[in-house]
Every structure is written in structure tokens, then in C-alpha cells.
Amino acid sequence: MKKKLLAALLAGMMALSLTACGETPTEPAEDEAGGTAETYTVGICQLMEHAALDAATQGFQDALKEALGEENVTFDYQNAQGESATCATIINGFVSNNVDLILANATPALQAAVAGTSEIPILGTSVTEYGVALEIEGFEGTVGGNISGTSDLAPLEDQAKMLQEWFPDAKNVGLLYCSAEPNSKYQVDVVKAALEEMGYTCTLYAFADSNDLSAVCTTAADASDVIYVPTDNTVANNTGIVDNICRPAKVPVIAGEEGICSGCGVATLSISYYDLGKTTGEMAAKILKGEADIATMPIEYTTVTKKYNADICEALGLTAPEGYEAIEAAAE
């Protein structure tokens, strides 16, 4: 009798437990009309970790979650650790998994994505010049096919004017960039031409990768009154090397973007990479919801702000011209 009573009690407890579990089932997300919402998987290939690229990825994710609902989008984020070959491997995985859209963060990631699929929508971000990156002759702002995105290009002629505004009496300008990044070469070529028209003597200092950055930067600092660095991913990931050479040598650096400037520069025409990523996320939401055709979406840009690095300016005895904002110190 006791055994039967114990069995009955256990059966009752199991029934209650199952009933409790069934009271709060996981329901599919609903759309605004009350139906089941569409869900999406988005692959993110980021070239490397540094502040600018990280901010672009975060802005992209935040915008998509806001537009689609956090529960309706899954991100497969992968970092290539600066290796172009790894970008290709990551993209091949996204294609095999048939993701709904790919975010390619930085030029090598975009190039790998374009080589990897002509079917899955691809949005680039933190890409300076799409015509250069994708070798498009006469590029007019729309890539077409399954590709669009956002550009981090600050007006290059304005960057040359900024250097002149800060250093009107300088004579020799060194342009430091990574030869493995085609958009870096494009930027320094344009800035060099603009500076030479202003009367500066300009010399290109190309390094192949981070291994020879120190030696090339030292050579540039020895021969230059001021150095210009474009939006270059390798420099962005190694600003300490540049700062440790240029600051003691009293050679100022004009930077193509805020992350580089905060690490080793005196001034920049800054964009918000978070806002750039957010714009890209808004584009992605329209594509995924069928509200826009990626083939007709032009590359989008963002506004720029004049900023300066107060710490390095103080160390070099420089005073920012009117109209420049101090870069906020990163939180510890």
C-alpha cells in the first residue's frame, strides 16, 4: 500500500512539473500584425580587432536588432585576425551555412565576400573606395549585383588642407601606409597630389605588414617634418609603434581617422564608425525585409568632424586651430 501511495505521489509531482513547464512555452516572435515574424542569420566577417572596426560592427548589430527585433536576428560574428586568407575561409563558411546576408567589415573582408558569393547580399563597411577595392573602372557610386555598403572616406583634399592649416611652414611630408591595402595606396596618392600642388615635397613610405612598420616609420620620421597616415587598418592596429617613434622625434602625424589619431596623431577629419555601422545596419534591414533592392543601392557616406589629440599636441607644443574638437579619452 505504501509503495502504491508513493508511486501515486511521484506521478502527481511529475504531472505538475510538466504542467508548469507548459505554462510558459517559448513562442515564436510576432510581427506587428500579430503573425510569426521572419527570422534571419547574418554573417559578420571583420578583418581585425581595433576600435574603428569594432564600433562599426556594434553599430550594425544595434541597428539591425532595433529594426528587426533582437529575437529575430542571429549574428555569426567572426574575426580574421588581420589575415586576408582567413577572410576567405570565413566567407566560405557563411556561404555553406546559407546565411541571409553578409557584413564585410574592411576591404579584404569585402574582397573575400565578393569572390565567395554572387547570390547572398553583401554589405561592406569601413571600406574607403569601392571602385578601388573591387577594381571597377569609372565607378560612379553604385556597385550593383549583390553588393552595396558604406564608405569611411573623409574628403582627401580636405585632409591635405587640414595638414596645411596645421603646418603651413613644413616642407617635407612623409606618407606612411601599408602596401597590402589598396585603399591606403589610393588615399596617399590623392593626398600626395593635393599636397604637392600646395608646394610640399612628399615621399611615400610603404611597409608590407606590421613586421616592418617600425623600420619604415623610423625612416619616415627621420626625413619628414610631418607624417600623413590614411585610414589604414595595419596602422590602426599598431598605433603604439608609430607614436613611440614619432612623438620622441617631435614629428607630428596627421591621421585619416579618429582611432589612429587617438593613438598616434595630432589631428584628423573624424567620422563616427559606430554611426557608419548603424547606417549599414539600416540598409541591411531594408534588404532583408524586401524594402530595397541591393543592386540599386548606392554606397552611403557619413559626415566628418575636425578633431585633435590634446595629449600629443601638448607633448609637441602644438595649439589646435579654431574649429577643432578634442578627442575624448577612452574609458579605462
Coordinates of C-alpha atoms in Angstrom, one line a residue:
M1 CA 0.0 0.0 0.0
K2 CA 2.8 2.4 0.9
K3 CA 4.5 1.6 -2.4
K4 CA 1.3 2.4 -4.3
L5 CA 0.9 5.7 -2.4
L6 CA 4.5 6.7 -3.1
A7 CA 4.1 5.9 -6.8
A8 CA 0.9 7.9 -7.0
L9 CA 2.6 10.9 -5.3
L10 CA 5.6 10.7 -7.7
A11 CA 3.3 10.5 -10.7
G12 CA 1.4 13.6 -9.4
M13 CA 4.6 15.6 -8.9
M14 CA 5.7 14.7 -12.5
A15 CA 2.4 15.8 -13.9
L16 CA 2.6 19.1 -12.0
S17 CA 6.1 19.7 -13.2
L18 CA 5.2 19.0 -16.9
T19 CA 2.1 21.4 -16.5
A20 CA 4.4 24.1 -15.1
C21 CA 6.8 23.8 -18.0
G22 CA 3.9 24.0 -20.4
E23 CA 2.6 27.2 -18.9
T24 CA 5.4 29.4 -20.4
P25 CA 6.4 27.9 -23.7
T26 CA 8.8 29.7 -25.9
E27 CA 6.7 31.3 -28.5
P28 CA 8.0 32.5 -31.9
A29 CA 8.3 36.2 -32.1
E30 CA 5.4 38.0 -33.6
D31 CA 5.4 40.8 -36.1
E32 CA 3.4 44.0 -35.8
A33 CA 0.3 42.4 -37.4
G34 CA 0.4 39.5 -34.9
G35 CA 1.8 36.9 -37.2
T36 CA 5.0 35.0 -36.8
A37 CA 8.0 37.2 -37.6
E38 CA 10.7 36.3 -40.1
T39 CA 14.0 35.3 -38.5
Y40 CA 17.4 35.9 -40.1
T41 CA 21.0 34.8 -39.8
V42 CA 23.7 37.4 -40.6
G43 CA 27.3 36.6 -41.1
I44 CA 29.8 39.2 -40.0
C45 CA 33.4 39.0 -41.3
Q46 CA 35.6 41.6 -39.6
L47 CA 39.2 41.9 -40.7
M48 CA 40.8 42.5 -37.3
E49 CA 40.1 43.9 -33.8
H50 CA 40.6 47.6 -33.4
A51 CA 38.4 50.5 -32.2
A52 CA 37.1 51.7 -35.5
L53 CA 36.1 48.3 -36.9
D54 CA 34.7 47.2 -33.6
A55 CA 32.5 50.3 -33.4
A56 CA 31.2 49.7 -37.0
T57 CA 30.2 46.1 -36.1
Q58 CA 28.5 47.3 -33.0
G59 CA 26.5 50.0 -34.8
F60 CA 25.5 47.5 -37.5
Q61 CA 24.2 45.0 -34.9
D62 CA 22.4 47.6 -32.9
A63 CA 20.6 49.0 -36.0
L64 CA 19.5 45.5 -37.2
K65 CA 18.2 44.5 -33.7
E66 CA 16.3 47.7 -33.5
A67 CA 14.8 47.3 -37.0
L68 CA 14.0 43.5 -36.9
G69 CA 13.7 42.8 -33.2
E70 CA 16.5 41.3 -31.1
E71 CA 14.9 37.9 -31.1
N72 CA 14.6 37.8 -34.9
V73 CA 18.2 38.2 -35.9
T74 CA 21.2 35.9 -35.2
F75 CA 24.7 37.1 -35.8
D76 CA 27.6 34.8 -36.7
Y77 CA 30.5 37.1 -35.9
Q78 CA 34.0 36.0 -36.9
N79 CA 37.3 37.9 -36.8
A80 CA 40.0 37.2 -39.3
Q81 CA 42.8 38.5 -37.1
G82 CA 44.2 40.6 -39.9
E83 CA 44.6 37.7 -42.4
S84 CA 43.0 38.0 -45.8
A85 CA 43.2 34.2 -46.3
T86 CA 41.2 33.8 -43.1
C87 CA 38.5 36.2 -44.5
A88 CA 38.1 33.8 -47.4
T89 CA 37.7 30.8 -45.1
I90 CA 35.1 32.7 -43.0
I91 CA 33.1 33.7 -46.1
N92 CA 33.1 30.2 -47.4
G93 CA 31.6 29.1 -44.1
F94 CA 28.9 31.7 -44.4
V95 CA 28.1 30.5 -47.9
S96 CA 27.9 26.9 -46.8
N97 CA 25.5 27.8 -44.0
N98 CA 23.4 29.9 -46.4
V99 CA 23.3 33.0 -44.2
D100 CA 20.7 35.6 -45.2
L101 CA 23.2 38.5 -45.5
I102 CA 26.9 39.1 -45.1
L103 CA 28.6 42.1 -43.5
A104 CA 32.1 42.6 -44.7
N105 CA 34.0 44.9 -42.3
A106 CA 37.1 46.3 -44.1
T107 CA 38.3 46.0 -47.6
P108 CA 39.9 42.5 -47.5
A109 CA 36.7 41.1 -46.0
L110 CA 34.7 42.7 -48.8
Q111 CA 37.0 41.3 -51.5
A112 CA 36.7 37.8 -50.0
A113 CA 32.9 38.1 -49.8
V114 CA 32.6 39.2 -53.4
A115 CA 34.9 36.3 -54.5
G116 CA 32.8 33.9 -52.4
T117 CA 29.3 34.5 -53.5
S118 CA 27.2 36.3 -56.1
E119 CA 23.9 35.3 -54.6
I120 CA 23.9 36.3 -50.9
P121 CA 23.5 40.0 -50.3
I122 CA 26.9 41.6 -49.2
L123 CA 27.2 44.9 -47.4
G124 CA 30.6 46.4 -46.9
T125 CA 31.6 48.9 -44.2
S126 CA 34.8 50.6 -43.2
V127 CA 35.7 50.4 -46.9
T128 CA 37.3 53.6 -48.3
E129 CA 36.8 53.5 -52.1
Y130 CA 34.7 50.7 -53.6
G131 CA 35.9 51.3 -57.1
V132 CA 39.5 50.8 -56.0
A133 CA 38.7 47.8 -53.7
L134 CA 36.7 46.0 -56.4
E135 CA 38.7 47.2 -59.4
I136 CA 35.7 48.9 -61.0
E137 CA 36.6 51.2 -63.8
G138 CA 34.8 54.5 -63.8
F139 CA 33.0 53.7 -60.5
E140 CA 30.0 56.1 -60.1
G141 CA 28.7 55.2 -56.6
T142 CA 26.6 52.0 -57.1
V143 CA 28.3 48.6 -57.3
G144 CA 25.3 46.6 -58.5
G145 CA 24.6 42.9 -58.3
N146 CA 24.6 41.6 -54.7
I147 CA 26.9 44.3 -53.3
S148 CA 26.5 47.7 -51.6
G149 CA 27.6 49.3 -48.3
T150 CA 29.1 52.3 -46.6
S151 CA 32.4 54.2 -47.0
D152 CA 34.6 55.6 -44.3
L153 CA 36.2 58.1 -46.8
A154 CA 36.8 61.6 -45.4
P155 CA 37.4 64.1 -48.3
L156 CA 41.0 63.6 -49.2
E157 CA 41.6 67.1 -50.5
D158 CA 40.2 68.4 -47.2
Q159 CA 42.7 66.2 -45.3
A160 CA 45.5 67.8 -47.3
K161 CA 44.1 71.3 -46.5
M162 CA 44.0 70.3 -42.8
L163 CA 47.7 69.4 -42.9
Q164 CA 48.4 72.8 -44.4
E165 CA 46.3 74.5 -41.8
W166 CA 48.3 72.9 -39.0
F167 CA 51.7 73.1 -40.7
P168 CA 51.9 75.8 -43.3
D169 CA 55.7 76.1 -42.9
A170 CA 56.5 72.4 -43.2
K171 CA 58.4 71.4 -46.3
N172 CA 58.8 67.6 -46.3
V173 CA 55.7 65.4 -45.8
G174 CA 56.1 61.6 -45.4
L175 CA 53.0 59.5 -46.3
L176 CA 53.1 56.2 -44.4
Y177 CA 50.8 53.3 -45.4
C178 CA 50.5 49.5 -45.8
S179 CA 51.2 48.4 -49.4
A180 CA 48.9 45.4 -48.9
E181 CA 45.9 47.7 -48.5
P182 CA 44.8 49.1 -51.9
N183 CA 42.6 51.7 -50.4
S184 CA 45.5 53.0 -48.4
K185 CA 47.6 53.4 -51.6
Y186 CA 44.6 55.2 -53.2
Q187 CA 44.4 57.7 -50.3
V188 CA 48.0 58.6 -50.1
D189 CA 48.2 59.1 -53.9
V190 CA 45.4 61.6 -53.8
V191 CA 46.7 63.4 -50.7
K192 CA 50.2 63.5 -52.2
A193 CA 49.0 65.1 -55.4
A194 CA 47.0 67.7 -53.4
L195 CA 49.9 68.5 -51.1
E196 CA 52.4 68.8 -54.0
E197 CA 50.1 71.4 -55.5
M198 CA 50.4 73.3 -52.3
G199 CA 54.2 73.3 -52.6
Y200 CA 55.1 70.4 -50.2
T201 CA 57.8 67.9 -51.0
C202 CA 56.1 64.5 -50.5
T203 CA 57.6 61.0 -50.1
L204 CA 55.7 57.7 -49.9
Y205 CA 56.8 55.3 -47.2
A206 CA 55.2 51.9 -47.8
F207 CA 55.5 48.9 -45.4
A208 CA 54.4 45.4 -46.3
D209 CA 53.0 44.4 -42.9
S210 CA 53.3 45.1 -39.2
N211 CA 56.7 43.4 -39.1
D212 CA 58.4 46.2 -41.0
L213 CA 56.3 49.1 -39.8
S214 CA 58.8 50.2 -37.2
A215 CA 61.7 50.3 -39.6
V216 CA 59.8 52.2 -42.3
C217 CA 58.2 54.6 -39.8
T218 CA 61.7 55.4 -38.4
T219 CA 63.0 56.2 -41.8
A220 CA 59.9 58.4 -42.5
A221 CA 60.3 60.3 -39.2
D222 CA 64.0 60.9 -39.8
A223 CA 63.3 62.5 -43.2
S224 CA 59.9 64.3 -42.6
D225 CA 58.6 67.5 -41.0
V226 CA 55.2 65.9 -40.7
I227 CA 53.7 62.5 -41.5
Y228 CA 50.3 61.7 -43.0
V229 CA 48.7 58.3 -42.3
P230 CA 45.4 57.3 -44.2
T231 CA 42.6 55.1 -42.9
D232 CA 45.0 52.1 -42.8
N233 CA 44.0 49.0 -40.8
T234 CA 47.6 47.9 -40.1
V235 CA 48.5 51.3 -38.6
A236 CA 45.2 51.4 -36.7
N237 CA 46.2 48.1 -35.1
N238 CA 49.7 49.3 -34.3
T239 CA 49.4 53.0 -33.3
G240 CA 51.7 52.4 -30.4
I241 CA 54.6 51.7 -32.7
V242 CA 54.1 54.9 -34.7
D243 CA 53.7 57.0 -31.5
N244 CA 56.8 55.6 -29.9
I245 CA 58.8 56.7 -32.9
C246 CA 57.2 60.0 -33.9
R247 CA 56.5 61.6 -30.6
P248 CA 60.0 61.4 -29.2
A249 CA 61.3 62.6 -32.6
K250 CA 58.9 65.6 -32.4
V251 CA 57.3 64.6 -35.8
P252 CA 53.6 65.2 -35.8
V253 CA 51.2 62.8 -37.5
I254 CA 48.0 63.8 -39.4
A255 CA 45.7 60.8 -39.4
G256 CA 42.9 59.7 -41.7
E257 CA 40.6 58.7 -38.9
E258 CA 39.9 59.2 -35.2
G259 CA 41.1 55.8 -33.9
I260 CA 44.6 56.3 -35.5
C261 CA 44.7 59.9 -34.3
S262 CA 43.8 59.0 -30.7
G263 CA 46.8 56.6 -30.7
C264 CA 49.5 58.5 -32.6
G265 CA 48.2 61.6 -34.3
V266 CA 47.7 65.3 -33.7
A267 CA 44.6 65.9 -35.9
T268 CA 42.1 64.2 -38.1
L269 CA 38.9 64.7 -40.1
S270 CA 36.9 62.2 -38.0
I271 CA 33.9 60.1 -38.8
S272 CA 31.9 58.0 -36.3
Y273 CA 32.4 54.4 -37.2
Y274 CA 29.5 53.5 -34.9
D275 CA 27.2 55.7 -37.0
L276 CA 28.7 54.3 -40.2
G277 CA 27.9 50.7 -39.0
K278 CA 24.4 51.9 -38.0
T279 CA 23.8 53.2 -41.4
T280 CA 24.9 49.8 -42.8
G281 CA 22.6 48.0 -40.5
E282 CA 19.7 50.2 -41.6
M283 CA 20.5 49.3 -45.2
A284 CA 20.6 45.6 -44.2
A285 CA 17.2 45.8 -42.6
K286 CA 15.6 47.2 -45.8
I287 CA 17.2 44.4 -47.8
L288 CA 16.1 41.6 -45.5
K289 CA 12.6 42.9 -45.3
G290 CA 12.3 43.3 -49.1
E291 CA 12.0 47.0 -48.9
A292 CA 15.1 47.7 -51.1
D293 CA 17.0 46.1 -53.9
I294 CA 20.7 45.9 -53.1
A295 CA 21.6 46.1 -56.8
T296 CA 20.3 49.7 -56.9
M297 CA 21.5 50.9 -53.5
P298 CA 24.3 53.4 -53.8
I299 CA 27.3 53.4 -51.4
E300 CA 26.5 55.7 -48.4
Y301 CA 28.8 58.1 -46.6
T302 CA 28.8 59.9 -43.3
T303 CA 29.7 63.4 -42.1
V304 CA 33.1 64.4 -40.8
T305 CA 34.3 66.5 -37.8
K306 CA 37.6 68.2 -37.2
K307 CA 39.3 66.7 -34.1
Y308 CA 42.6 66.8 -32.3
N309 CA 44.6 64.8 -29.8
A310 CA 45.1 67.1 -26.8
D311 CA 47.8 64.9 -25.2
I312 CA 50.0 64.6 -28.2
C313 CA 49.5 68.2 -29.1
E314 CA 50.6 69.2 -25.6
A315 CA 53.7 66.9 -25.8
L316 CA 54.7 68.5 -29.1
G317 CA 53.9 72.1 -28.1
L318 CA 51.0 72.5 -30.6
T319 CA 47.8 74.5 -30.3
A320 CA 44.8 73.4 -32.3
P321 CA 43.4 75.9 -34.7
E322 CA 39.8 77.2 -34.3
G323 CA 37.0 74.8 -35.0
Y324 CA 38.7 71.5 -33.7
E325 CA 37.1 69.3 -31.1
A326 CA 39.3 67.4 -28.6
I327 CA 39.1 63.6 -29.0
E328 CA 37.6 62.2 -25.8
A329 CA 39.9 59.9 -23.8
A330 CA 39.0 56.2 -23.9
A331 CA 37.5 54.9 -20.7
E332 CA 39.8 52.8 -18.7

